[in-house]
Amino acid sequence: MPDVGPLLKHWRGARRLSQLALAVEAAVSVRHLSFVETGRANPSRAMVLKLAEVLDVPLRERNTLLLSAGFSPEYPESALDAPALAAVREALETVLAQQEPFPALVIDRSWDIRHTNTAARRFFAYLQDGQPGNPPGPANVLRRMFHPDGVRQHVTNWLEVAEALVRRARREAIGGAVDERAQRILDEVLDYPGVPSHLRVVDVTAPVLPIVPIRYERGDRRFEYFSMVTTLGTPQDVTLQELRIECFFPMNDETREHARELAERSGK
């Protein structure tokens, strides 16, 4: 495991703060901060937590900072079905249910789909009905969108959506942290057949449109959705901080009507 000094320096660089600016915000001397970053001084547990708070380091990486400094982790990483998270699960279910008859997903920072509402299960089952296979591994947004056995063939503006997803996957890493599993999945999906090679070098700093709709088509039905991503406020658990709730909203009456037709046909 790397020393805490270089890790703190990395996060200071990611937040584009000078040593002076960080020292002022954290109420420490510039000299001591410099010594910590270069390994000439060992920070206390309280100082590590204070610097991490000022730098807005994600909870998982705060634990890494503590371990690198020789301390035990501060923040738990609970299973989503743990009794302590019962209230959060209830809140997630409420949000998902309220989104009916339009799709909604709960995803983690590796883009794995942790929960869905009935509309999402119904919609994606409709799109993939009759297909010979499914994308490999656990249900994952990136694999579902990029794999030939996913929904790619039904997305009429797939290239536009794929580029937006690559940008988001690279820019939306929580707090600037690199998730190794998410990066491996992104590398994997970019190697799928039919994925243009230029998506590997998407300029993530280029300006993007405010909303990139996803246009699906199967048979005589067309759906056009945009999504809204929600996070939990003030989480103190690694699992909760890394959750994203993605709700899909119709962009036109045709989509509303078809979503309601699917719901009525399924009786749910």
Tab-separated table of C-alpha atoms in Angstrom:
chain	number	residue	atom	x	y	z
A	1	MET	CA	0.000	0.000	0.000
A	2	PRO	CA	1.407	3.457	-0.885
A	3	ASP	CA	2.418	5.902	1.828
A	4	VAL	CA	-0.146	8.445	2.953
A	5	GLY	CA	1.926	11.463	1.848
A	6	PRO	CA	1.817	10.798	-1.917
A	7	LEU	CA	-1.872	9.891	-1.659
A	8	LEU	CA	-2.665	13.219	0.010
A	9	LYS	CA	-0.639	15.007	-2.632
A	10	HIS	CA	-2.595	13.178	-5.326
A	11	TRP	CA	-5.912	14.309	-3.859
A	12	ARG	CA	-4.667	17.868	-3.440
A	13	GLY	CA	-3.723	17.840	-7.131
A	14	ALA	CA	-7.085	16.353	-8.094
A	15	ARG	CA	-8.797	19.203	-6.237
A	16	ARG	CA	-6.423	21.749	-7.758
A	17	LEU	CA	-5.391	23.193	-4.427
A	18	SER	CA	-2.002	24.587	-3.552
A	19	GLN	CA	-0.311	23.553	-0.322
A	20	LEU	CA	-1.067	27.005	1.015
A	21	ALA	CA	-4.767	26.811	0.168
A	22	LEU	CA	-5.115	23.353	1.737
A	23	ALA	CA	-3.149	24.376	4.818
A	24	VAL	CA	-5.377	27.399	5.370
A	25	GLU	CA	-8.582	25.373	4.958
A	26	ALA	CA	-7.345	22.602	7.256
A	27	ALA	CA	-5.808	25.001	9.815
A	28	VAL	CA	-2.339	23.437	9.623
A	29	SER	CA	1.009	24.977	8.758
A	30	VAL	CA	2.263	24.826	5.186
A	31	ARG	CA	5.563	23.480	6.492
A	32	HIS	CA	3.936	20.583	8.320
A	33	LEU	CA	1.727	19.766	5.322
A	34	SER	CA	4.795	19.721	3.100
A	35	PHE	CA	6.556	17.392	5.518
A	36	VAL	CA	3.526	15.061	5.534
A	37	GLU	CA	3.366	14.918	1.745
A	38	THR	CA	7.073	14.143	1.448
A	39	GLY	CA	7.067	11.552	4.240
A	40	ARG	CA	9.183	13.621	6.621
A	41	ALA	CA	6.342	13.790	9.166
A	42	ASN	CA	3.630	11.328	10.164
A	43	PRO	CA	0.118	12.793	10.383
A	44	SER	CA	-2.181	11.970	13.262
A	45	ARG	CA	-5.457	10.167	12.652
A	46	ALA	CA	-7.317	13.431	13.268
A	47	MET	CA	-5.167	15.242	10.710
A	48	VAL	CA	-5.731	12.573	8.067
A	49	LEU	CA	-9.485	12.838	8.563
A	50	LYS	CA	-9.378	16.635	8.534
A	51	LEU	CA	-7.356	16.802	5.312
A	52	ALA	CA	-9.619	14.185	3.721
A	53	GLU	CA	-12.690	16.196	4.676
A	54	VAL	CA	-11.286	19.427	3.248
A	55	LEU	CA	-10.287	17.591	0.062
A	56	ASP	CA	-13.731	15.981	-0.153
A	57	VAL	CA	-12.170	12.546	-0.522
A	58	PRO	CA	-14.740	9.746	-1.005
A	59	LEU	CA	-15.280	7.535	2.031
A	60	ARG	CA	-13.664	4.433	0.512
A	61	GLU	CA	-10.525	6.435	-0.241
A	62	ARG	CA	-10.588	8.043	3.224
A	63	ASN	CA	-10.290	4.548	4.650
A	64	THR	CA	-7.358	3.937	2.307
A	65	LEU	CA	-5.681	7.117	3.541
A	66	LEU	CA	-6.092	5.980	7.147
A	67	LEU	CA	-4.703	2.530	6.413
A	68	SER	CA	-1.753	4.075	4.596
A	69	ALA	CA	-1.047	6.193	7.678
A	70	GLY	CA	-1.178	3.133	9.933
A	71	PHE	CA	-4.675	3.620	11.348
A	72	SER	CA	-7.836	1.534	11.200
A	73	PRO	CA	-10.625	2.499	8.782
A	74	GLU	CA	-13.242	4.991	9.933
A	75	TYR	CA	-16.193	4.268	7.644
A	76	PRO	CA	-18.080	0.965	7.411
A	77	GLU	CA	-18.955	-0.739	4.147
A	78	SER	CA	-22.252	-2.455	4.807
A	79	ALA	CA	-24.087	-4.936	2.651
A	80	LEU	CA	-27.119	-3.263	1.137
A	81	ASP	CA	-29.361	-5.840	2.821
A	82	ALA	CA	-27.850	-5.195	6.273
A	83	PRO	CA	-30.382	-4.379	9.027
A	84	ALA	CA	-28.712	-1.011	9.639
A	85	LEU	CA	-29.626	0.094	6.101
A	86	ALA	CA	-33.308	-0.847	6.323
A	87	ALA	CA	-34.484	2.777	6.227
A	88	VAL	CA	-32.353	3.475	3.172
A	89	ARG	CA	-33.662	0.394	1.364
A	90	GLU	CA	-37.203	1.555	2.075
A	91	ALA	CA	-36.384	4.992	0.674
A	92	LEU	CA	-34.853	3.447	-2.456
A	93	GLU	CA	-37.924	1.268	-2.984
A	94	THR	CA	-40.153	4.323	-2.590
A	95	VAL	CA	-38.237	6.262	-5.248
A	96	LEU	CA	-38.258	3.291	-7.628
A	97	ALA	CA	-41.983	2.703	-7.132
A	98	GLN	CA	-42.858	6.356	-7.664
A	99	GLN	CA	-41.138	6.268	-11.047
A	100	GLU	CA	-43.602	3.722	-12.451
A	101	PRO	CA	-44.488	3.157	-15.251
A	102	PHE	CA	-41.084	4.506	-16.349
A	103	PRO	CA	-37.775	2.743	-15.663
A	104	ALA	CA	-35.535	3.429	-12.672
A	105	LEU	CA	-32.312	1.743	-11.551
A	106	VAL	CA	-30.031	1.725	-8.531
A	107	ILE	CA	-26.401	1.335	-9.619
A	108	ASP	CA	-23.069	1.324	-7.813
A	109	ARG	CA	-19.833	2.984	-8.840
A	110	SER	CA	-18.842	-0.037	-10.950
A	111	TRP	CA	-22.097	0.434	-12.915
A	112	ASP	CA	-23.557	-2.828	-11.593
A	113	ILE	CA	-27.344	-2.704	-11.347
A	114	ARG	CA	-28.254	-3.320	-7.706
A	115	HIS	CA	-32.023	-2.797	-7.896
A	116	THR	CA	-34.642	-1.918	-10.495
A	117	ASN	CA	-38.293	-1.073	-10.482
A	118	THR	CA	-40.887	-3.203	-12.255
A	119	ALA	CA	-40.943	-0.845	-15.235
A	120	ALA	CA	-37.207	-1.283	-15.850
A	121	ARG	CA	-37.439	-5.072	-15.685
A	122	ARG	CA	-40.447	-5.005	-17.981
A	123	PHE	CA	-38.890	-2.593	-20.482
A	124	PHE	CA	-35.539	-4.339	-20.842
A	125	ALA	CA	-37.192	-7.759	-20.987
A	126	TYR	CA	-39.333	-6.422	-23.835
A	127	LEU	CA	-36.264	-5.158	-25.714
A	128	GLN	CA	-34.308	-8.384	-25.256
A	129	ASP	CA	-37.169	-10.829	-25.766
A	130	GLY	CA	-36.137	-13.505	-28.231
A	131	GLN	CA	-32.436	-12.738	-28.152
A	132	PRO	CA	-30.193	-15.818	-27.928
A	133	GLY	CA	-28.104	-14.615	-24.992
A	134	ASN	CA	-27.343	-11.913	-22.462
A	135	PRO	CA	-24.285	-9.784	-21.728
A	136	PRO	CA	-21.734	-11.596	-19.529
A	137	GLY	CA	-21.468	-11.238	-15.775
A	138	PRO	CA	-23.769	-9.444	-13.336
A	139	ALA	CA	-26.296	-6.979	-14.733
A	140	ASN	CA	-24.263	-3.895	-15.598
A	141	VAL	CA	-25.257	-0.698	-17.411
A	142	LEU	CA	-22.125	-0.538	-19.560
A	143	ARG	CA	-22.306	-4.180	-20.618
A	144	ARG	CA	-26.025	-3.891	-21.302
A	145	MET	CA	-25.487	-0.884	-23.589
A	146	PHE	CA	-22.329	-2.054	-25.410
A	147	HIS	CA	-22.613	-5.837	-25.700
A	148	PRO	CA	-24.121	-7.231	-28.942
A	149	ASP	CA	-26.546	-9.292	-26.828
A	150	GLY	CA	-27.613	-6.242	-24.834
A	151	VAL	CA	-29.905	-3.439	-25.962
A	152	ARG	CA	-27.479	-1.888	-28.445
A	153	GLN	CA	-29.375	-3.039	-31.533
A	154	HIS	CA	-32.502	-1.230	-30.306
A	155	VAL	CA	-30.849	2.144	-29.606
A	156	THR	CA	-31.233	4.210	-32.755
A	157	ASN	CA	-28.760	6.875	-31.594
A	158	TRP	CA	-26.367	4.327	-30.104
A	159	LEU	CA	-23.108	6.041	-31.098
A	160	GLU	CA	-24.187	9.305	-29.481
A	161	VAL	CA	-25.284	7.488	-26.323
A	162	ALA	CA	-22.137	5.336	-26.225
A	163	GLU	CA	-19.888	8.375	-26.433
A	164	ALA	CA	-21.858	10.087	-23.664
A	165	LEU	CA	-21.571	6.979	-21.472
A	166	VAL	CA	-17.813	6.761	-22.003
A	167	ARG	CA	-17.494	10.412	-21.032
A	168	ARG	CA	-19.642	9.876	-17.981
A	169	ALA	CA	-17.805	6.716	-16.910
A	170	ARG	CA	-14.515	8.593	-17.014
A	171	ARG	CA	-15.712	11.847	-15.525
A	172	GLU	CA	-18.243	10.596	-12.985
A	173	ALA	CA	-15.812	8.538	-10.908
A	174	ILE	CA	-16.856	9.427	-7.382
A	175	GLY	CA	-14.859	12.435	-6.265
A	176	GLY	CA	-12.263	11.785	-8.934
A	177	ALA	CA	-11.396	8.330	-7.574
A	178	VAL	CA	-10.502	5.668	-10.106
A	179	ASP	CA	-12.546	2.523	-9.627
A	180	GLU	CA	-10.422	-0.319	-10.959
A	181	ARG	CA	-13.348	-2.647	-11.622
A	182	ALA	CA	-15.283	0.035	-13.471
A	183	GLN	CA	-12.193	0.748	-15.565
A	184	ARG	CA	-11.805	-2.949	-16.389
A	185	ILE	CA	-15.449	-3.160	-17.450
A	186	LEU	CA	-15.074	-0.033	-19.576
A	187	ASP	CA	-11.996	-1.509	-21.268
A	188	GLU	CA	-13.925	-4.749	-21.789
A	189	VAL	CA	-16.958	-3.143	-23.415
A	190	LEU	CA	-14.814	-0.995	-25.689
A	191	ASP	CA	-13.382	-4.256	-27.095
A	192	TYR	CA	-16.805	-5.678	-27.974
A	193	PRO	CA	-17.492	-6.340	-31.681
A	194	GLY	CA	-18.824	-3.326	-33.522
A	195	VAL	CA	-17.657	-0.731	-30.983
A	196	PRO	CA	-15.782	2.027	-32.877
A	197	SER	CA	-12.140	2.381	-31.862
A	198	HIS	CA	-12.400	6.168	-31.606
A	199	LEU	CA	-14.461	5.781	-28.414
A	200	ARG	CA	-11.230	4.831	-26.630
A	201	VAL	CA	-9.920	8.372	-27.033
A	202	VAL	CA	-13.024	10.436	-26.288
A	203	ASP	CA	-12.020	13.915	-25.106
A	204	VAL	CA	-13.584	14.001	-21.646
A	205	THR	CA	-12.828	17.718	-21.301
A	206	ALA	CA	-14.855	18.702	-24.354
A	207	PRO	CA	-18.221	20.416	-23.748
A	208	VAL	CA	-21.240	18.120	-23.895
A	209	LEU	CA	-24.919	18.615	-24.529
A	210	PRO	CA	-27.095	19.309	-21.454
A	211	ILE	CA	-29.107	16.146	-22.123
A	212	VAL	CA	-28.367	13.170	-24.353
A	213	PRO	CA	-31.641	11.297	-24.873
A	214	ILE	CA	-31.686	7.548	-25.450
A	215	ARG	CA	-33.913	6.563	-28.355
A	216	TYR	CA	-35.056	2.950	-28.373
A	217	GLU	CA	-36.987	1.224	-31.118
A	218	ARG	CA	-38.424	-2.245	-31.405
A	219	GLY	CA	-40.997	-3.141	-33.995
A	220	ASP	CA	-43.476	-0.291	-34.288
A	221	ARG	CA	-42.768	1.063	-30.804
A	222	ARG	CA	-40.368	3.928	-30.180
A	223	PHE	CA	-39.237	5.218	-26.787
A	224	GLU	CA	-37.253	8.350	-26.062
A	225	TYR	CA	-35.973	8.835	-22.525
A	226	PHE	CA	-33.596	11.112	-20.680
A	227	SER	CA	-32.264	10.251	-17.243
A	228	MET	CA	-31.802	12.007	-13.911
A	229	VAL	CA	-29.198	10.760	-11.422
A	230	THR	CA	-29.710	11.130	-7.662
A	231	THR	CA	-27.336	10.399	-4.787
A	232	LEU	CA	-27.867	10.023	-1.064
A	233	GLY	CA	-27.164	13.046	1.114
A	234	THR	CA	-24.522	13.001	3.891
A	235	PRO	CA	-23.769	9.266	3.741
A	236	GLN	CA	-21.437	7.829	6.397
A	237	ASP	CA	-21.204	4.378	4.853
A	238	VAL	CA	-19.082	3.478	1.820
A	239	THR	CA	-21.864	1.468	0.179
A	240	LEU	CA	-24.382	4.291	0.474
A	241	GLN	CA	-22.034	6.956	-0.860
A	242	GLU	CA	-21.374	4.908	-3.969
A	243	LEU	CA	-25.030	4.318	-4.894
A	244	ARG	CA	-26.682	6.175	-7.766
A	245	ILE	CA	-30.412	6.248	-8.480
A	246	GLU	CA	-31.054	6.739	-12.182
A	247	CYS	CA	-34.621	7.566	-13.183
A	248	PHE	CA	-35.711	7.670	-16.806
A	249	PHE	CA	-38.251	10.252	-17.926
A	250	PRO	CA	-40.192	10.284	-21.219
A	251	MET	CA	-39.427	13.054	-23.674
A	252	ASN	CA	-42.704	12.805	-25.570
A	253	ASP	CA	-46.275	11.532	-25.414
A	254	GLU	CA	-45.479	8.538	-27.632
A	255	THR	CA	-43.060	7.220	-25.024
A	256	ARG	CA	-45.592	7.777	-22.237
A	257	GLU	CA	-48.248	5.878	-24.141
A	258	HIS	CA	-46.013	2.932	-25.012
A	259	ALA	CA	-44.746	2.658	-21.425
A	260	ARG	CA	-48.316	2.536	-20.166
A	261	GLU	CA	-49.233	-0.043	-22.822
A	262	LEU	CA	-46.398	-2.305	-21.673
A	263	ALA	CA	-47.553	-1.941	-18.072
A	264	GLU	CA	-51.168	-2.723	-18.941
A	265	ARG	CA	-50.165	-5.700	-21.063
A	266	SER	CA	-48.175	-7.176	-18.179
A	267	GLY	CA	-50.950	-6.411	-15.691
A	268	LYS	CA	-48.542	-4.476	-13.414
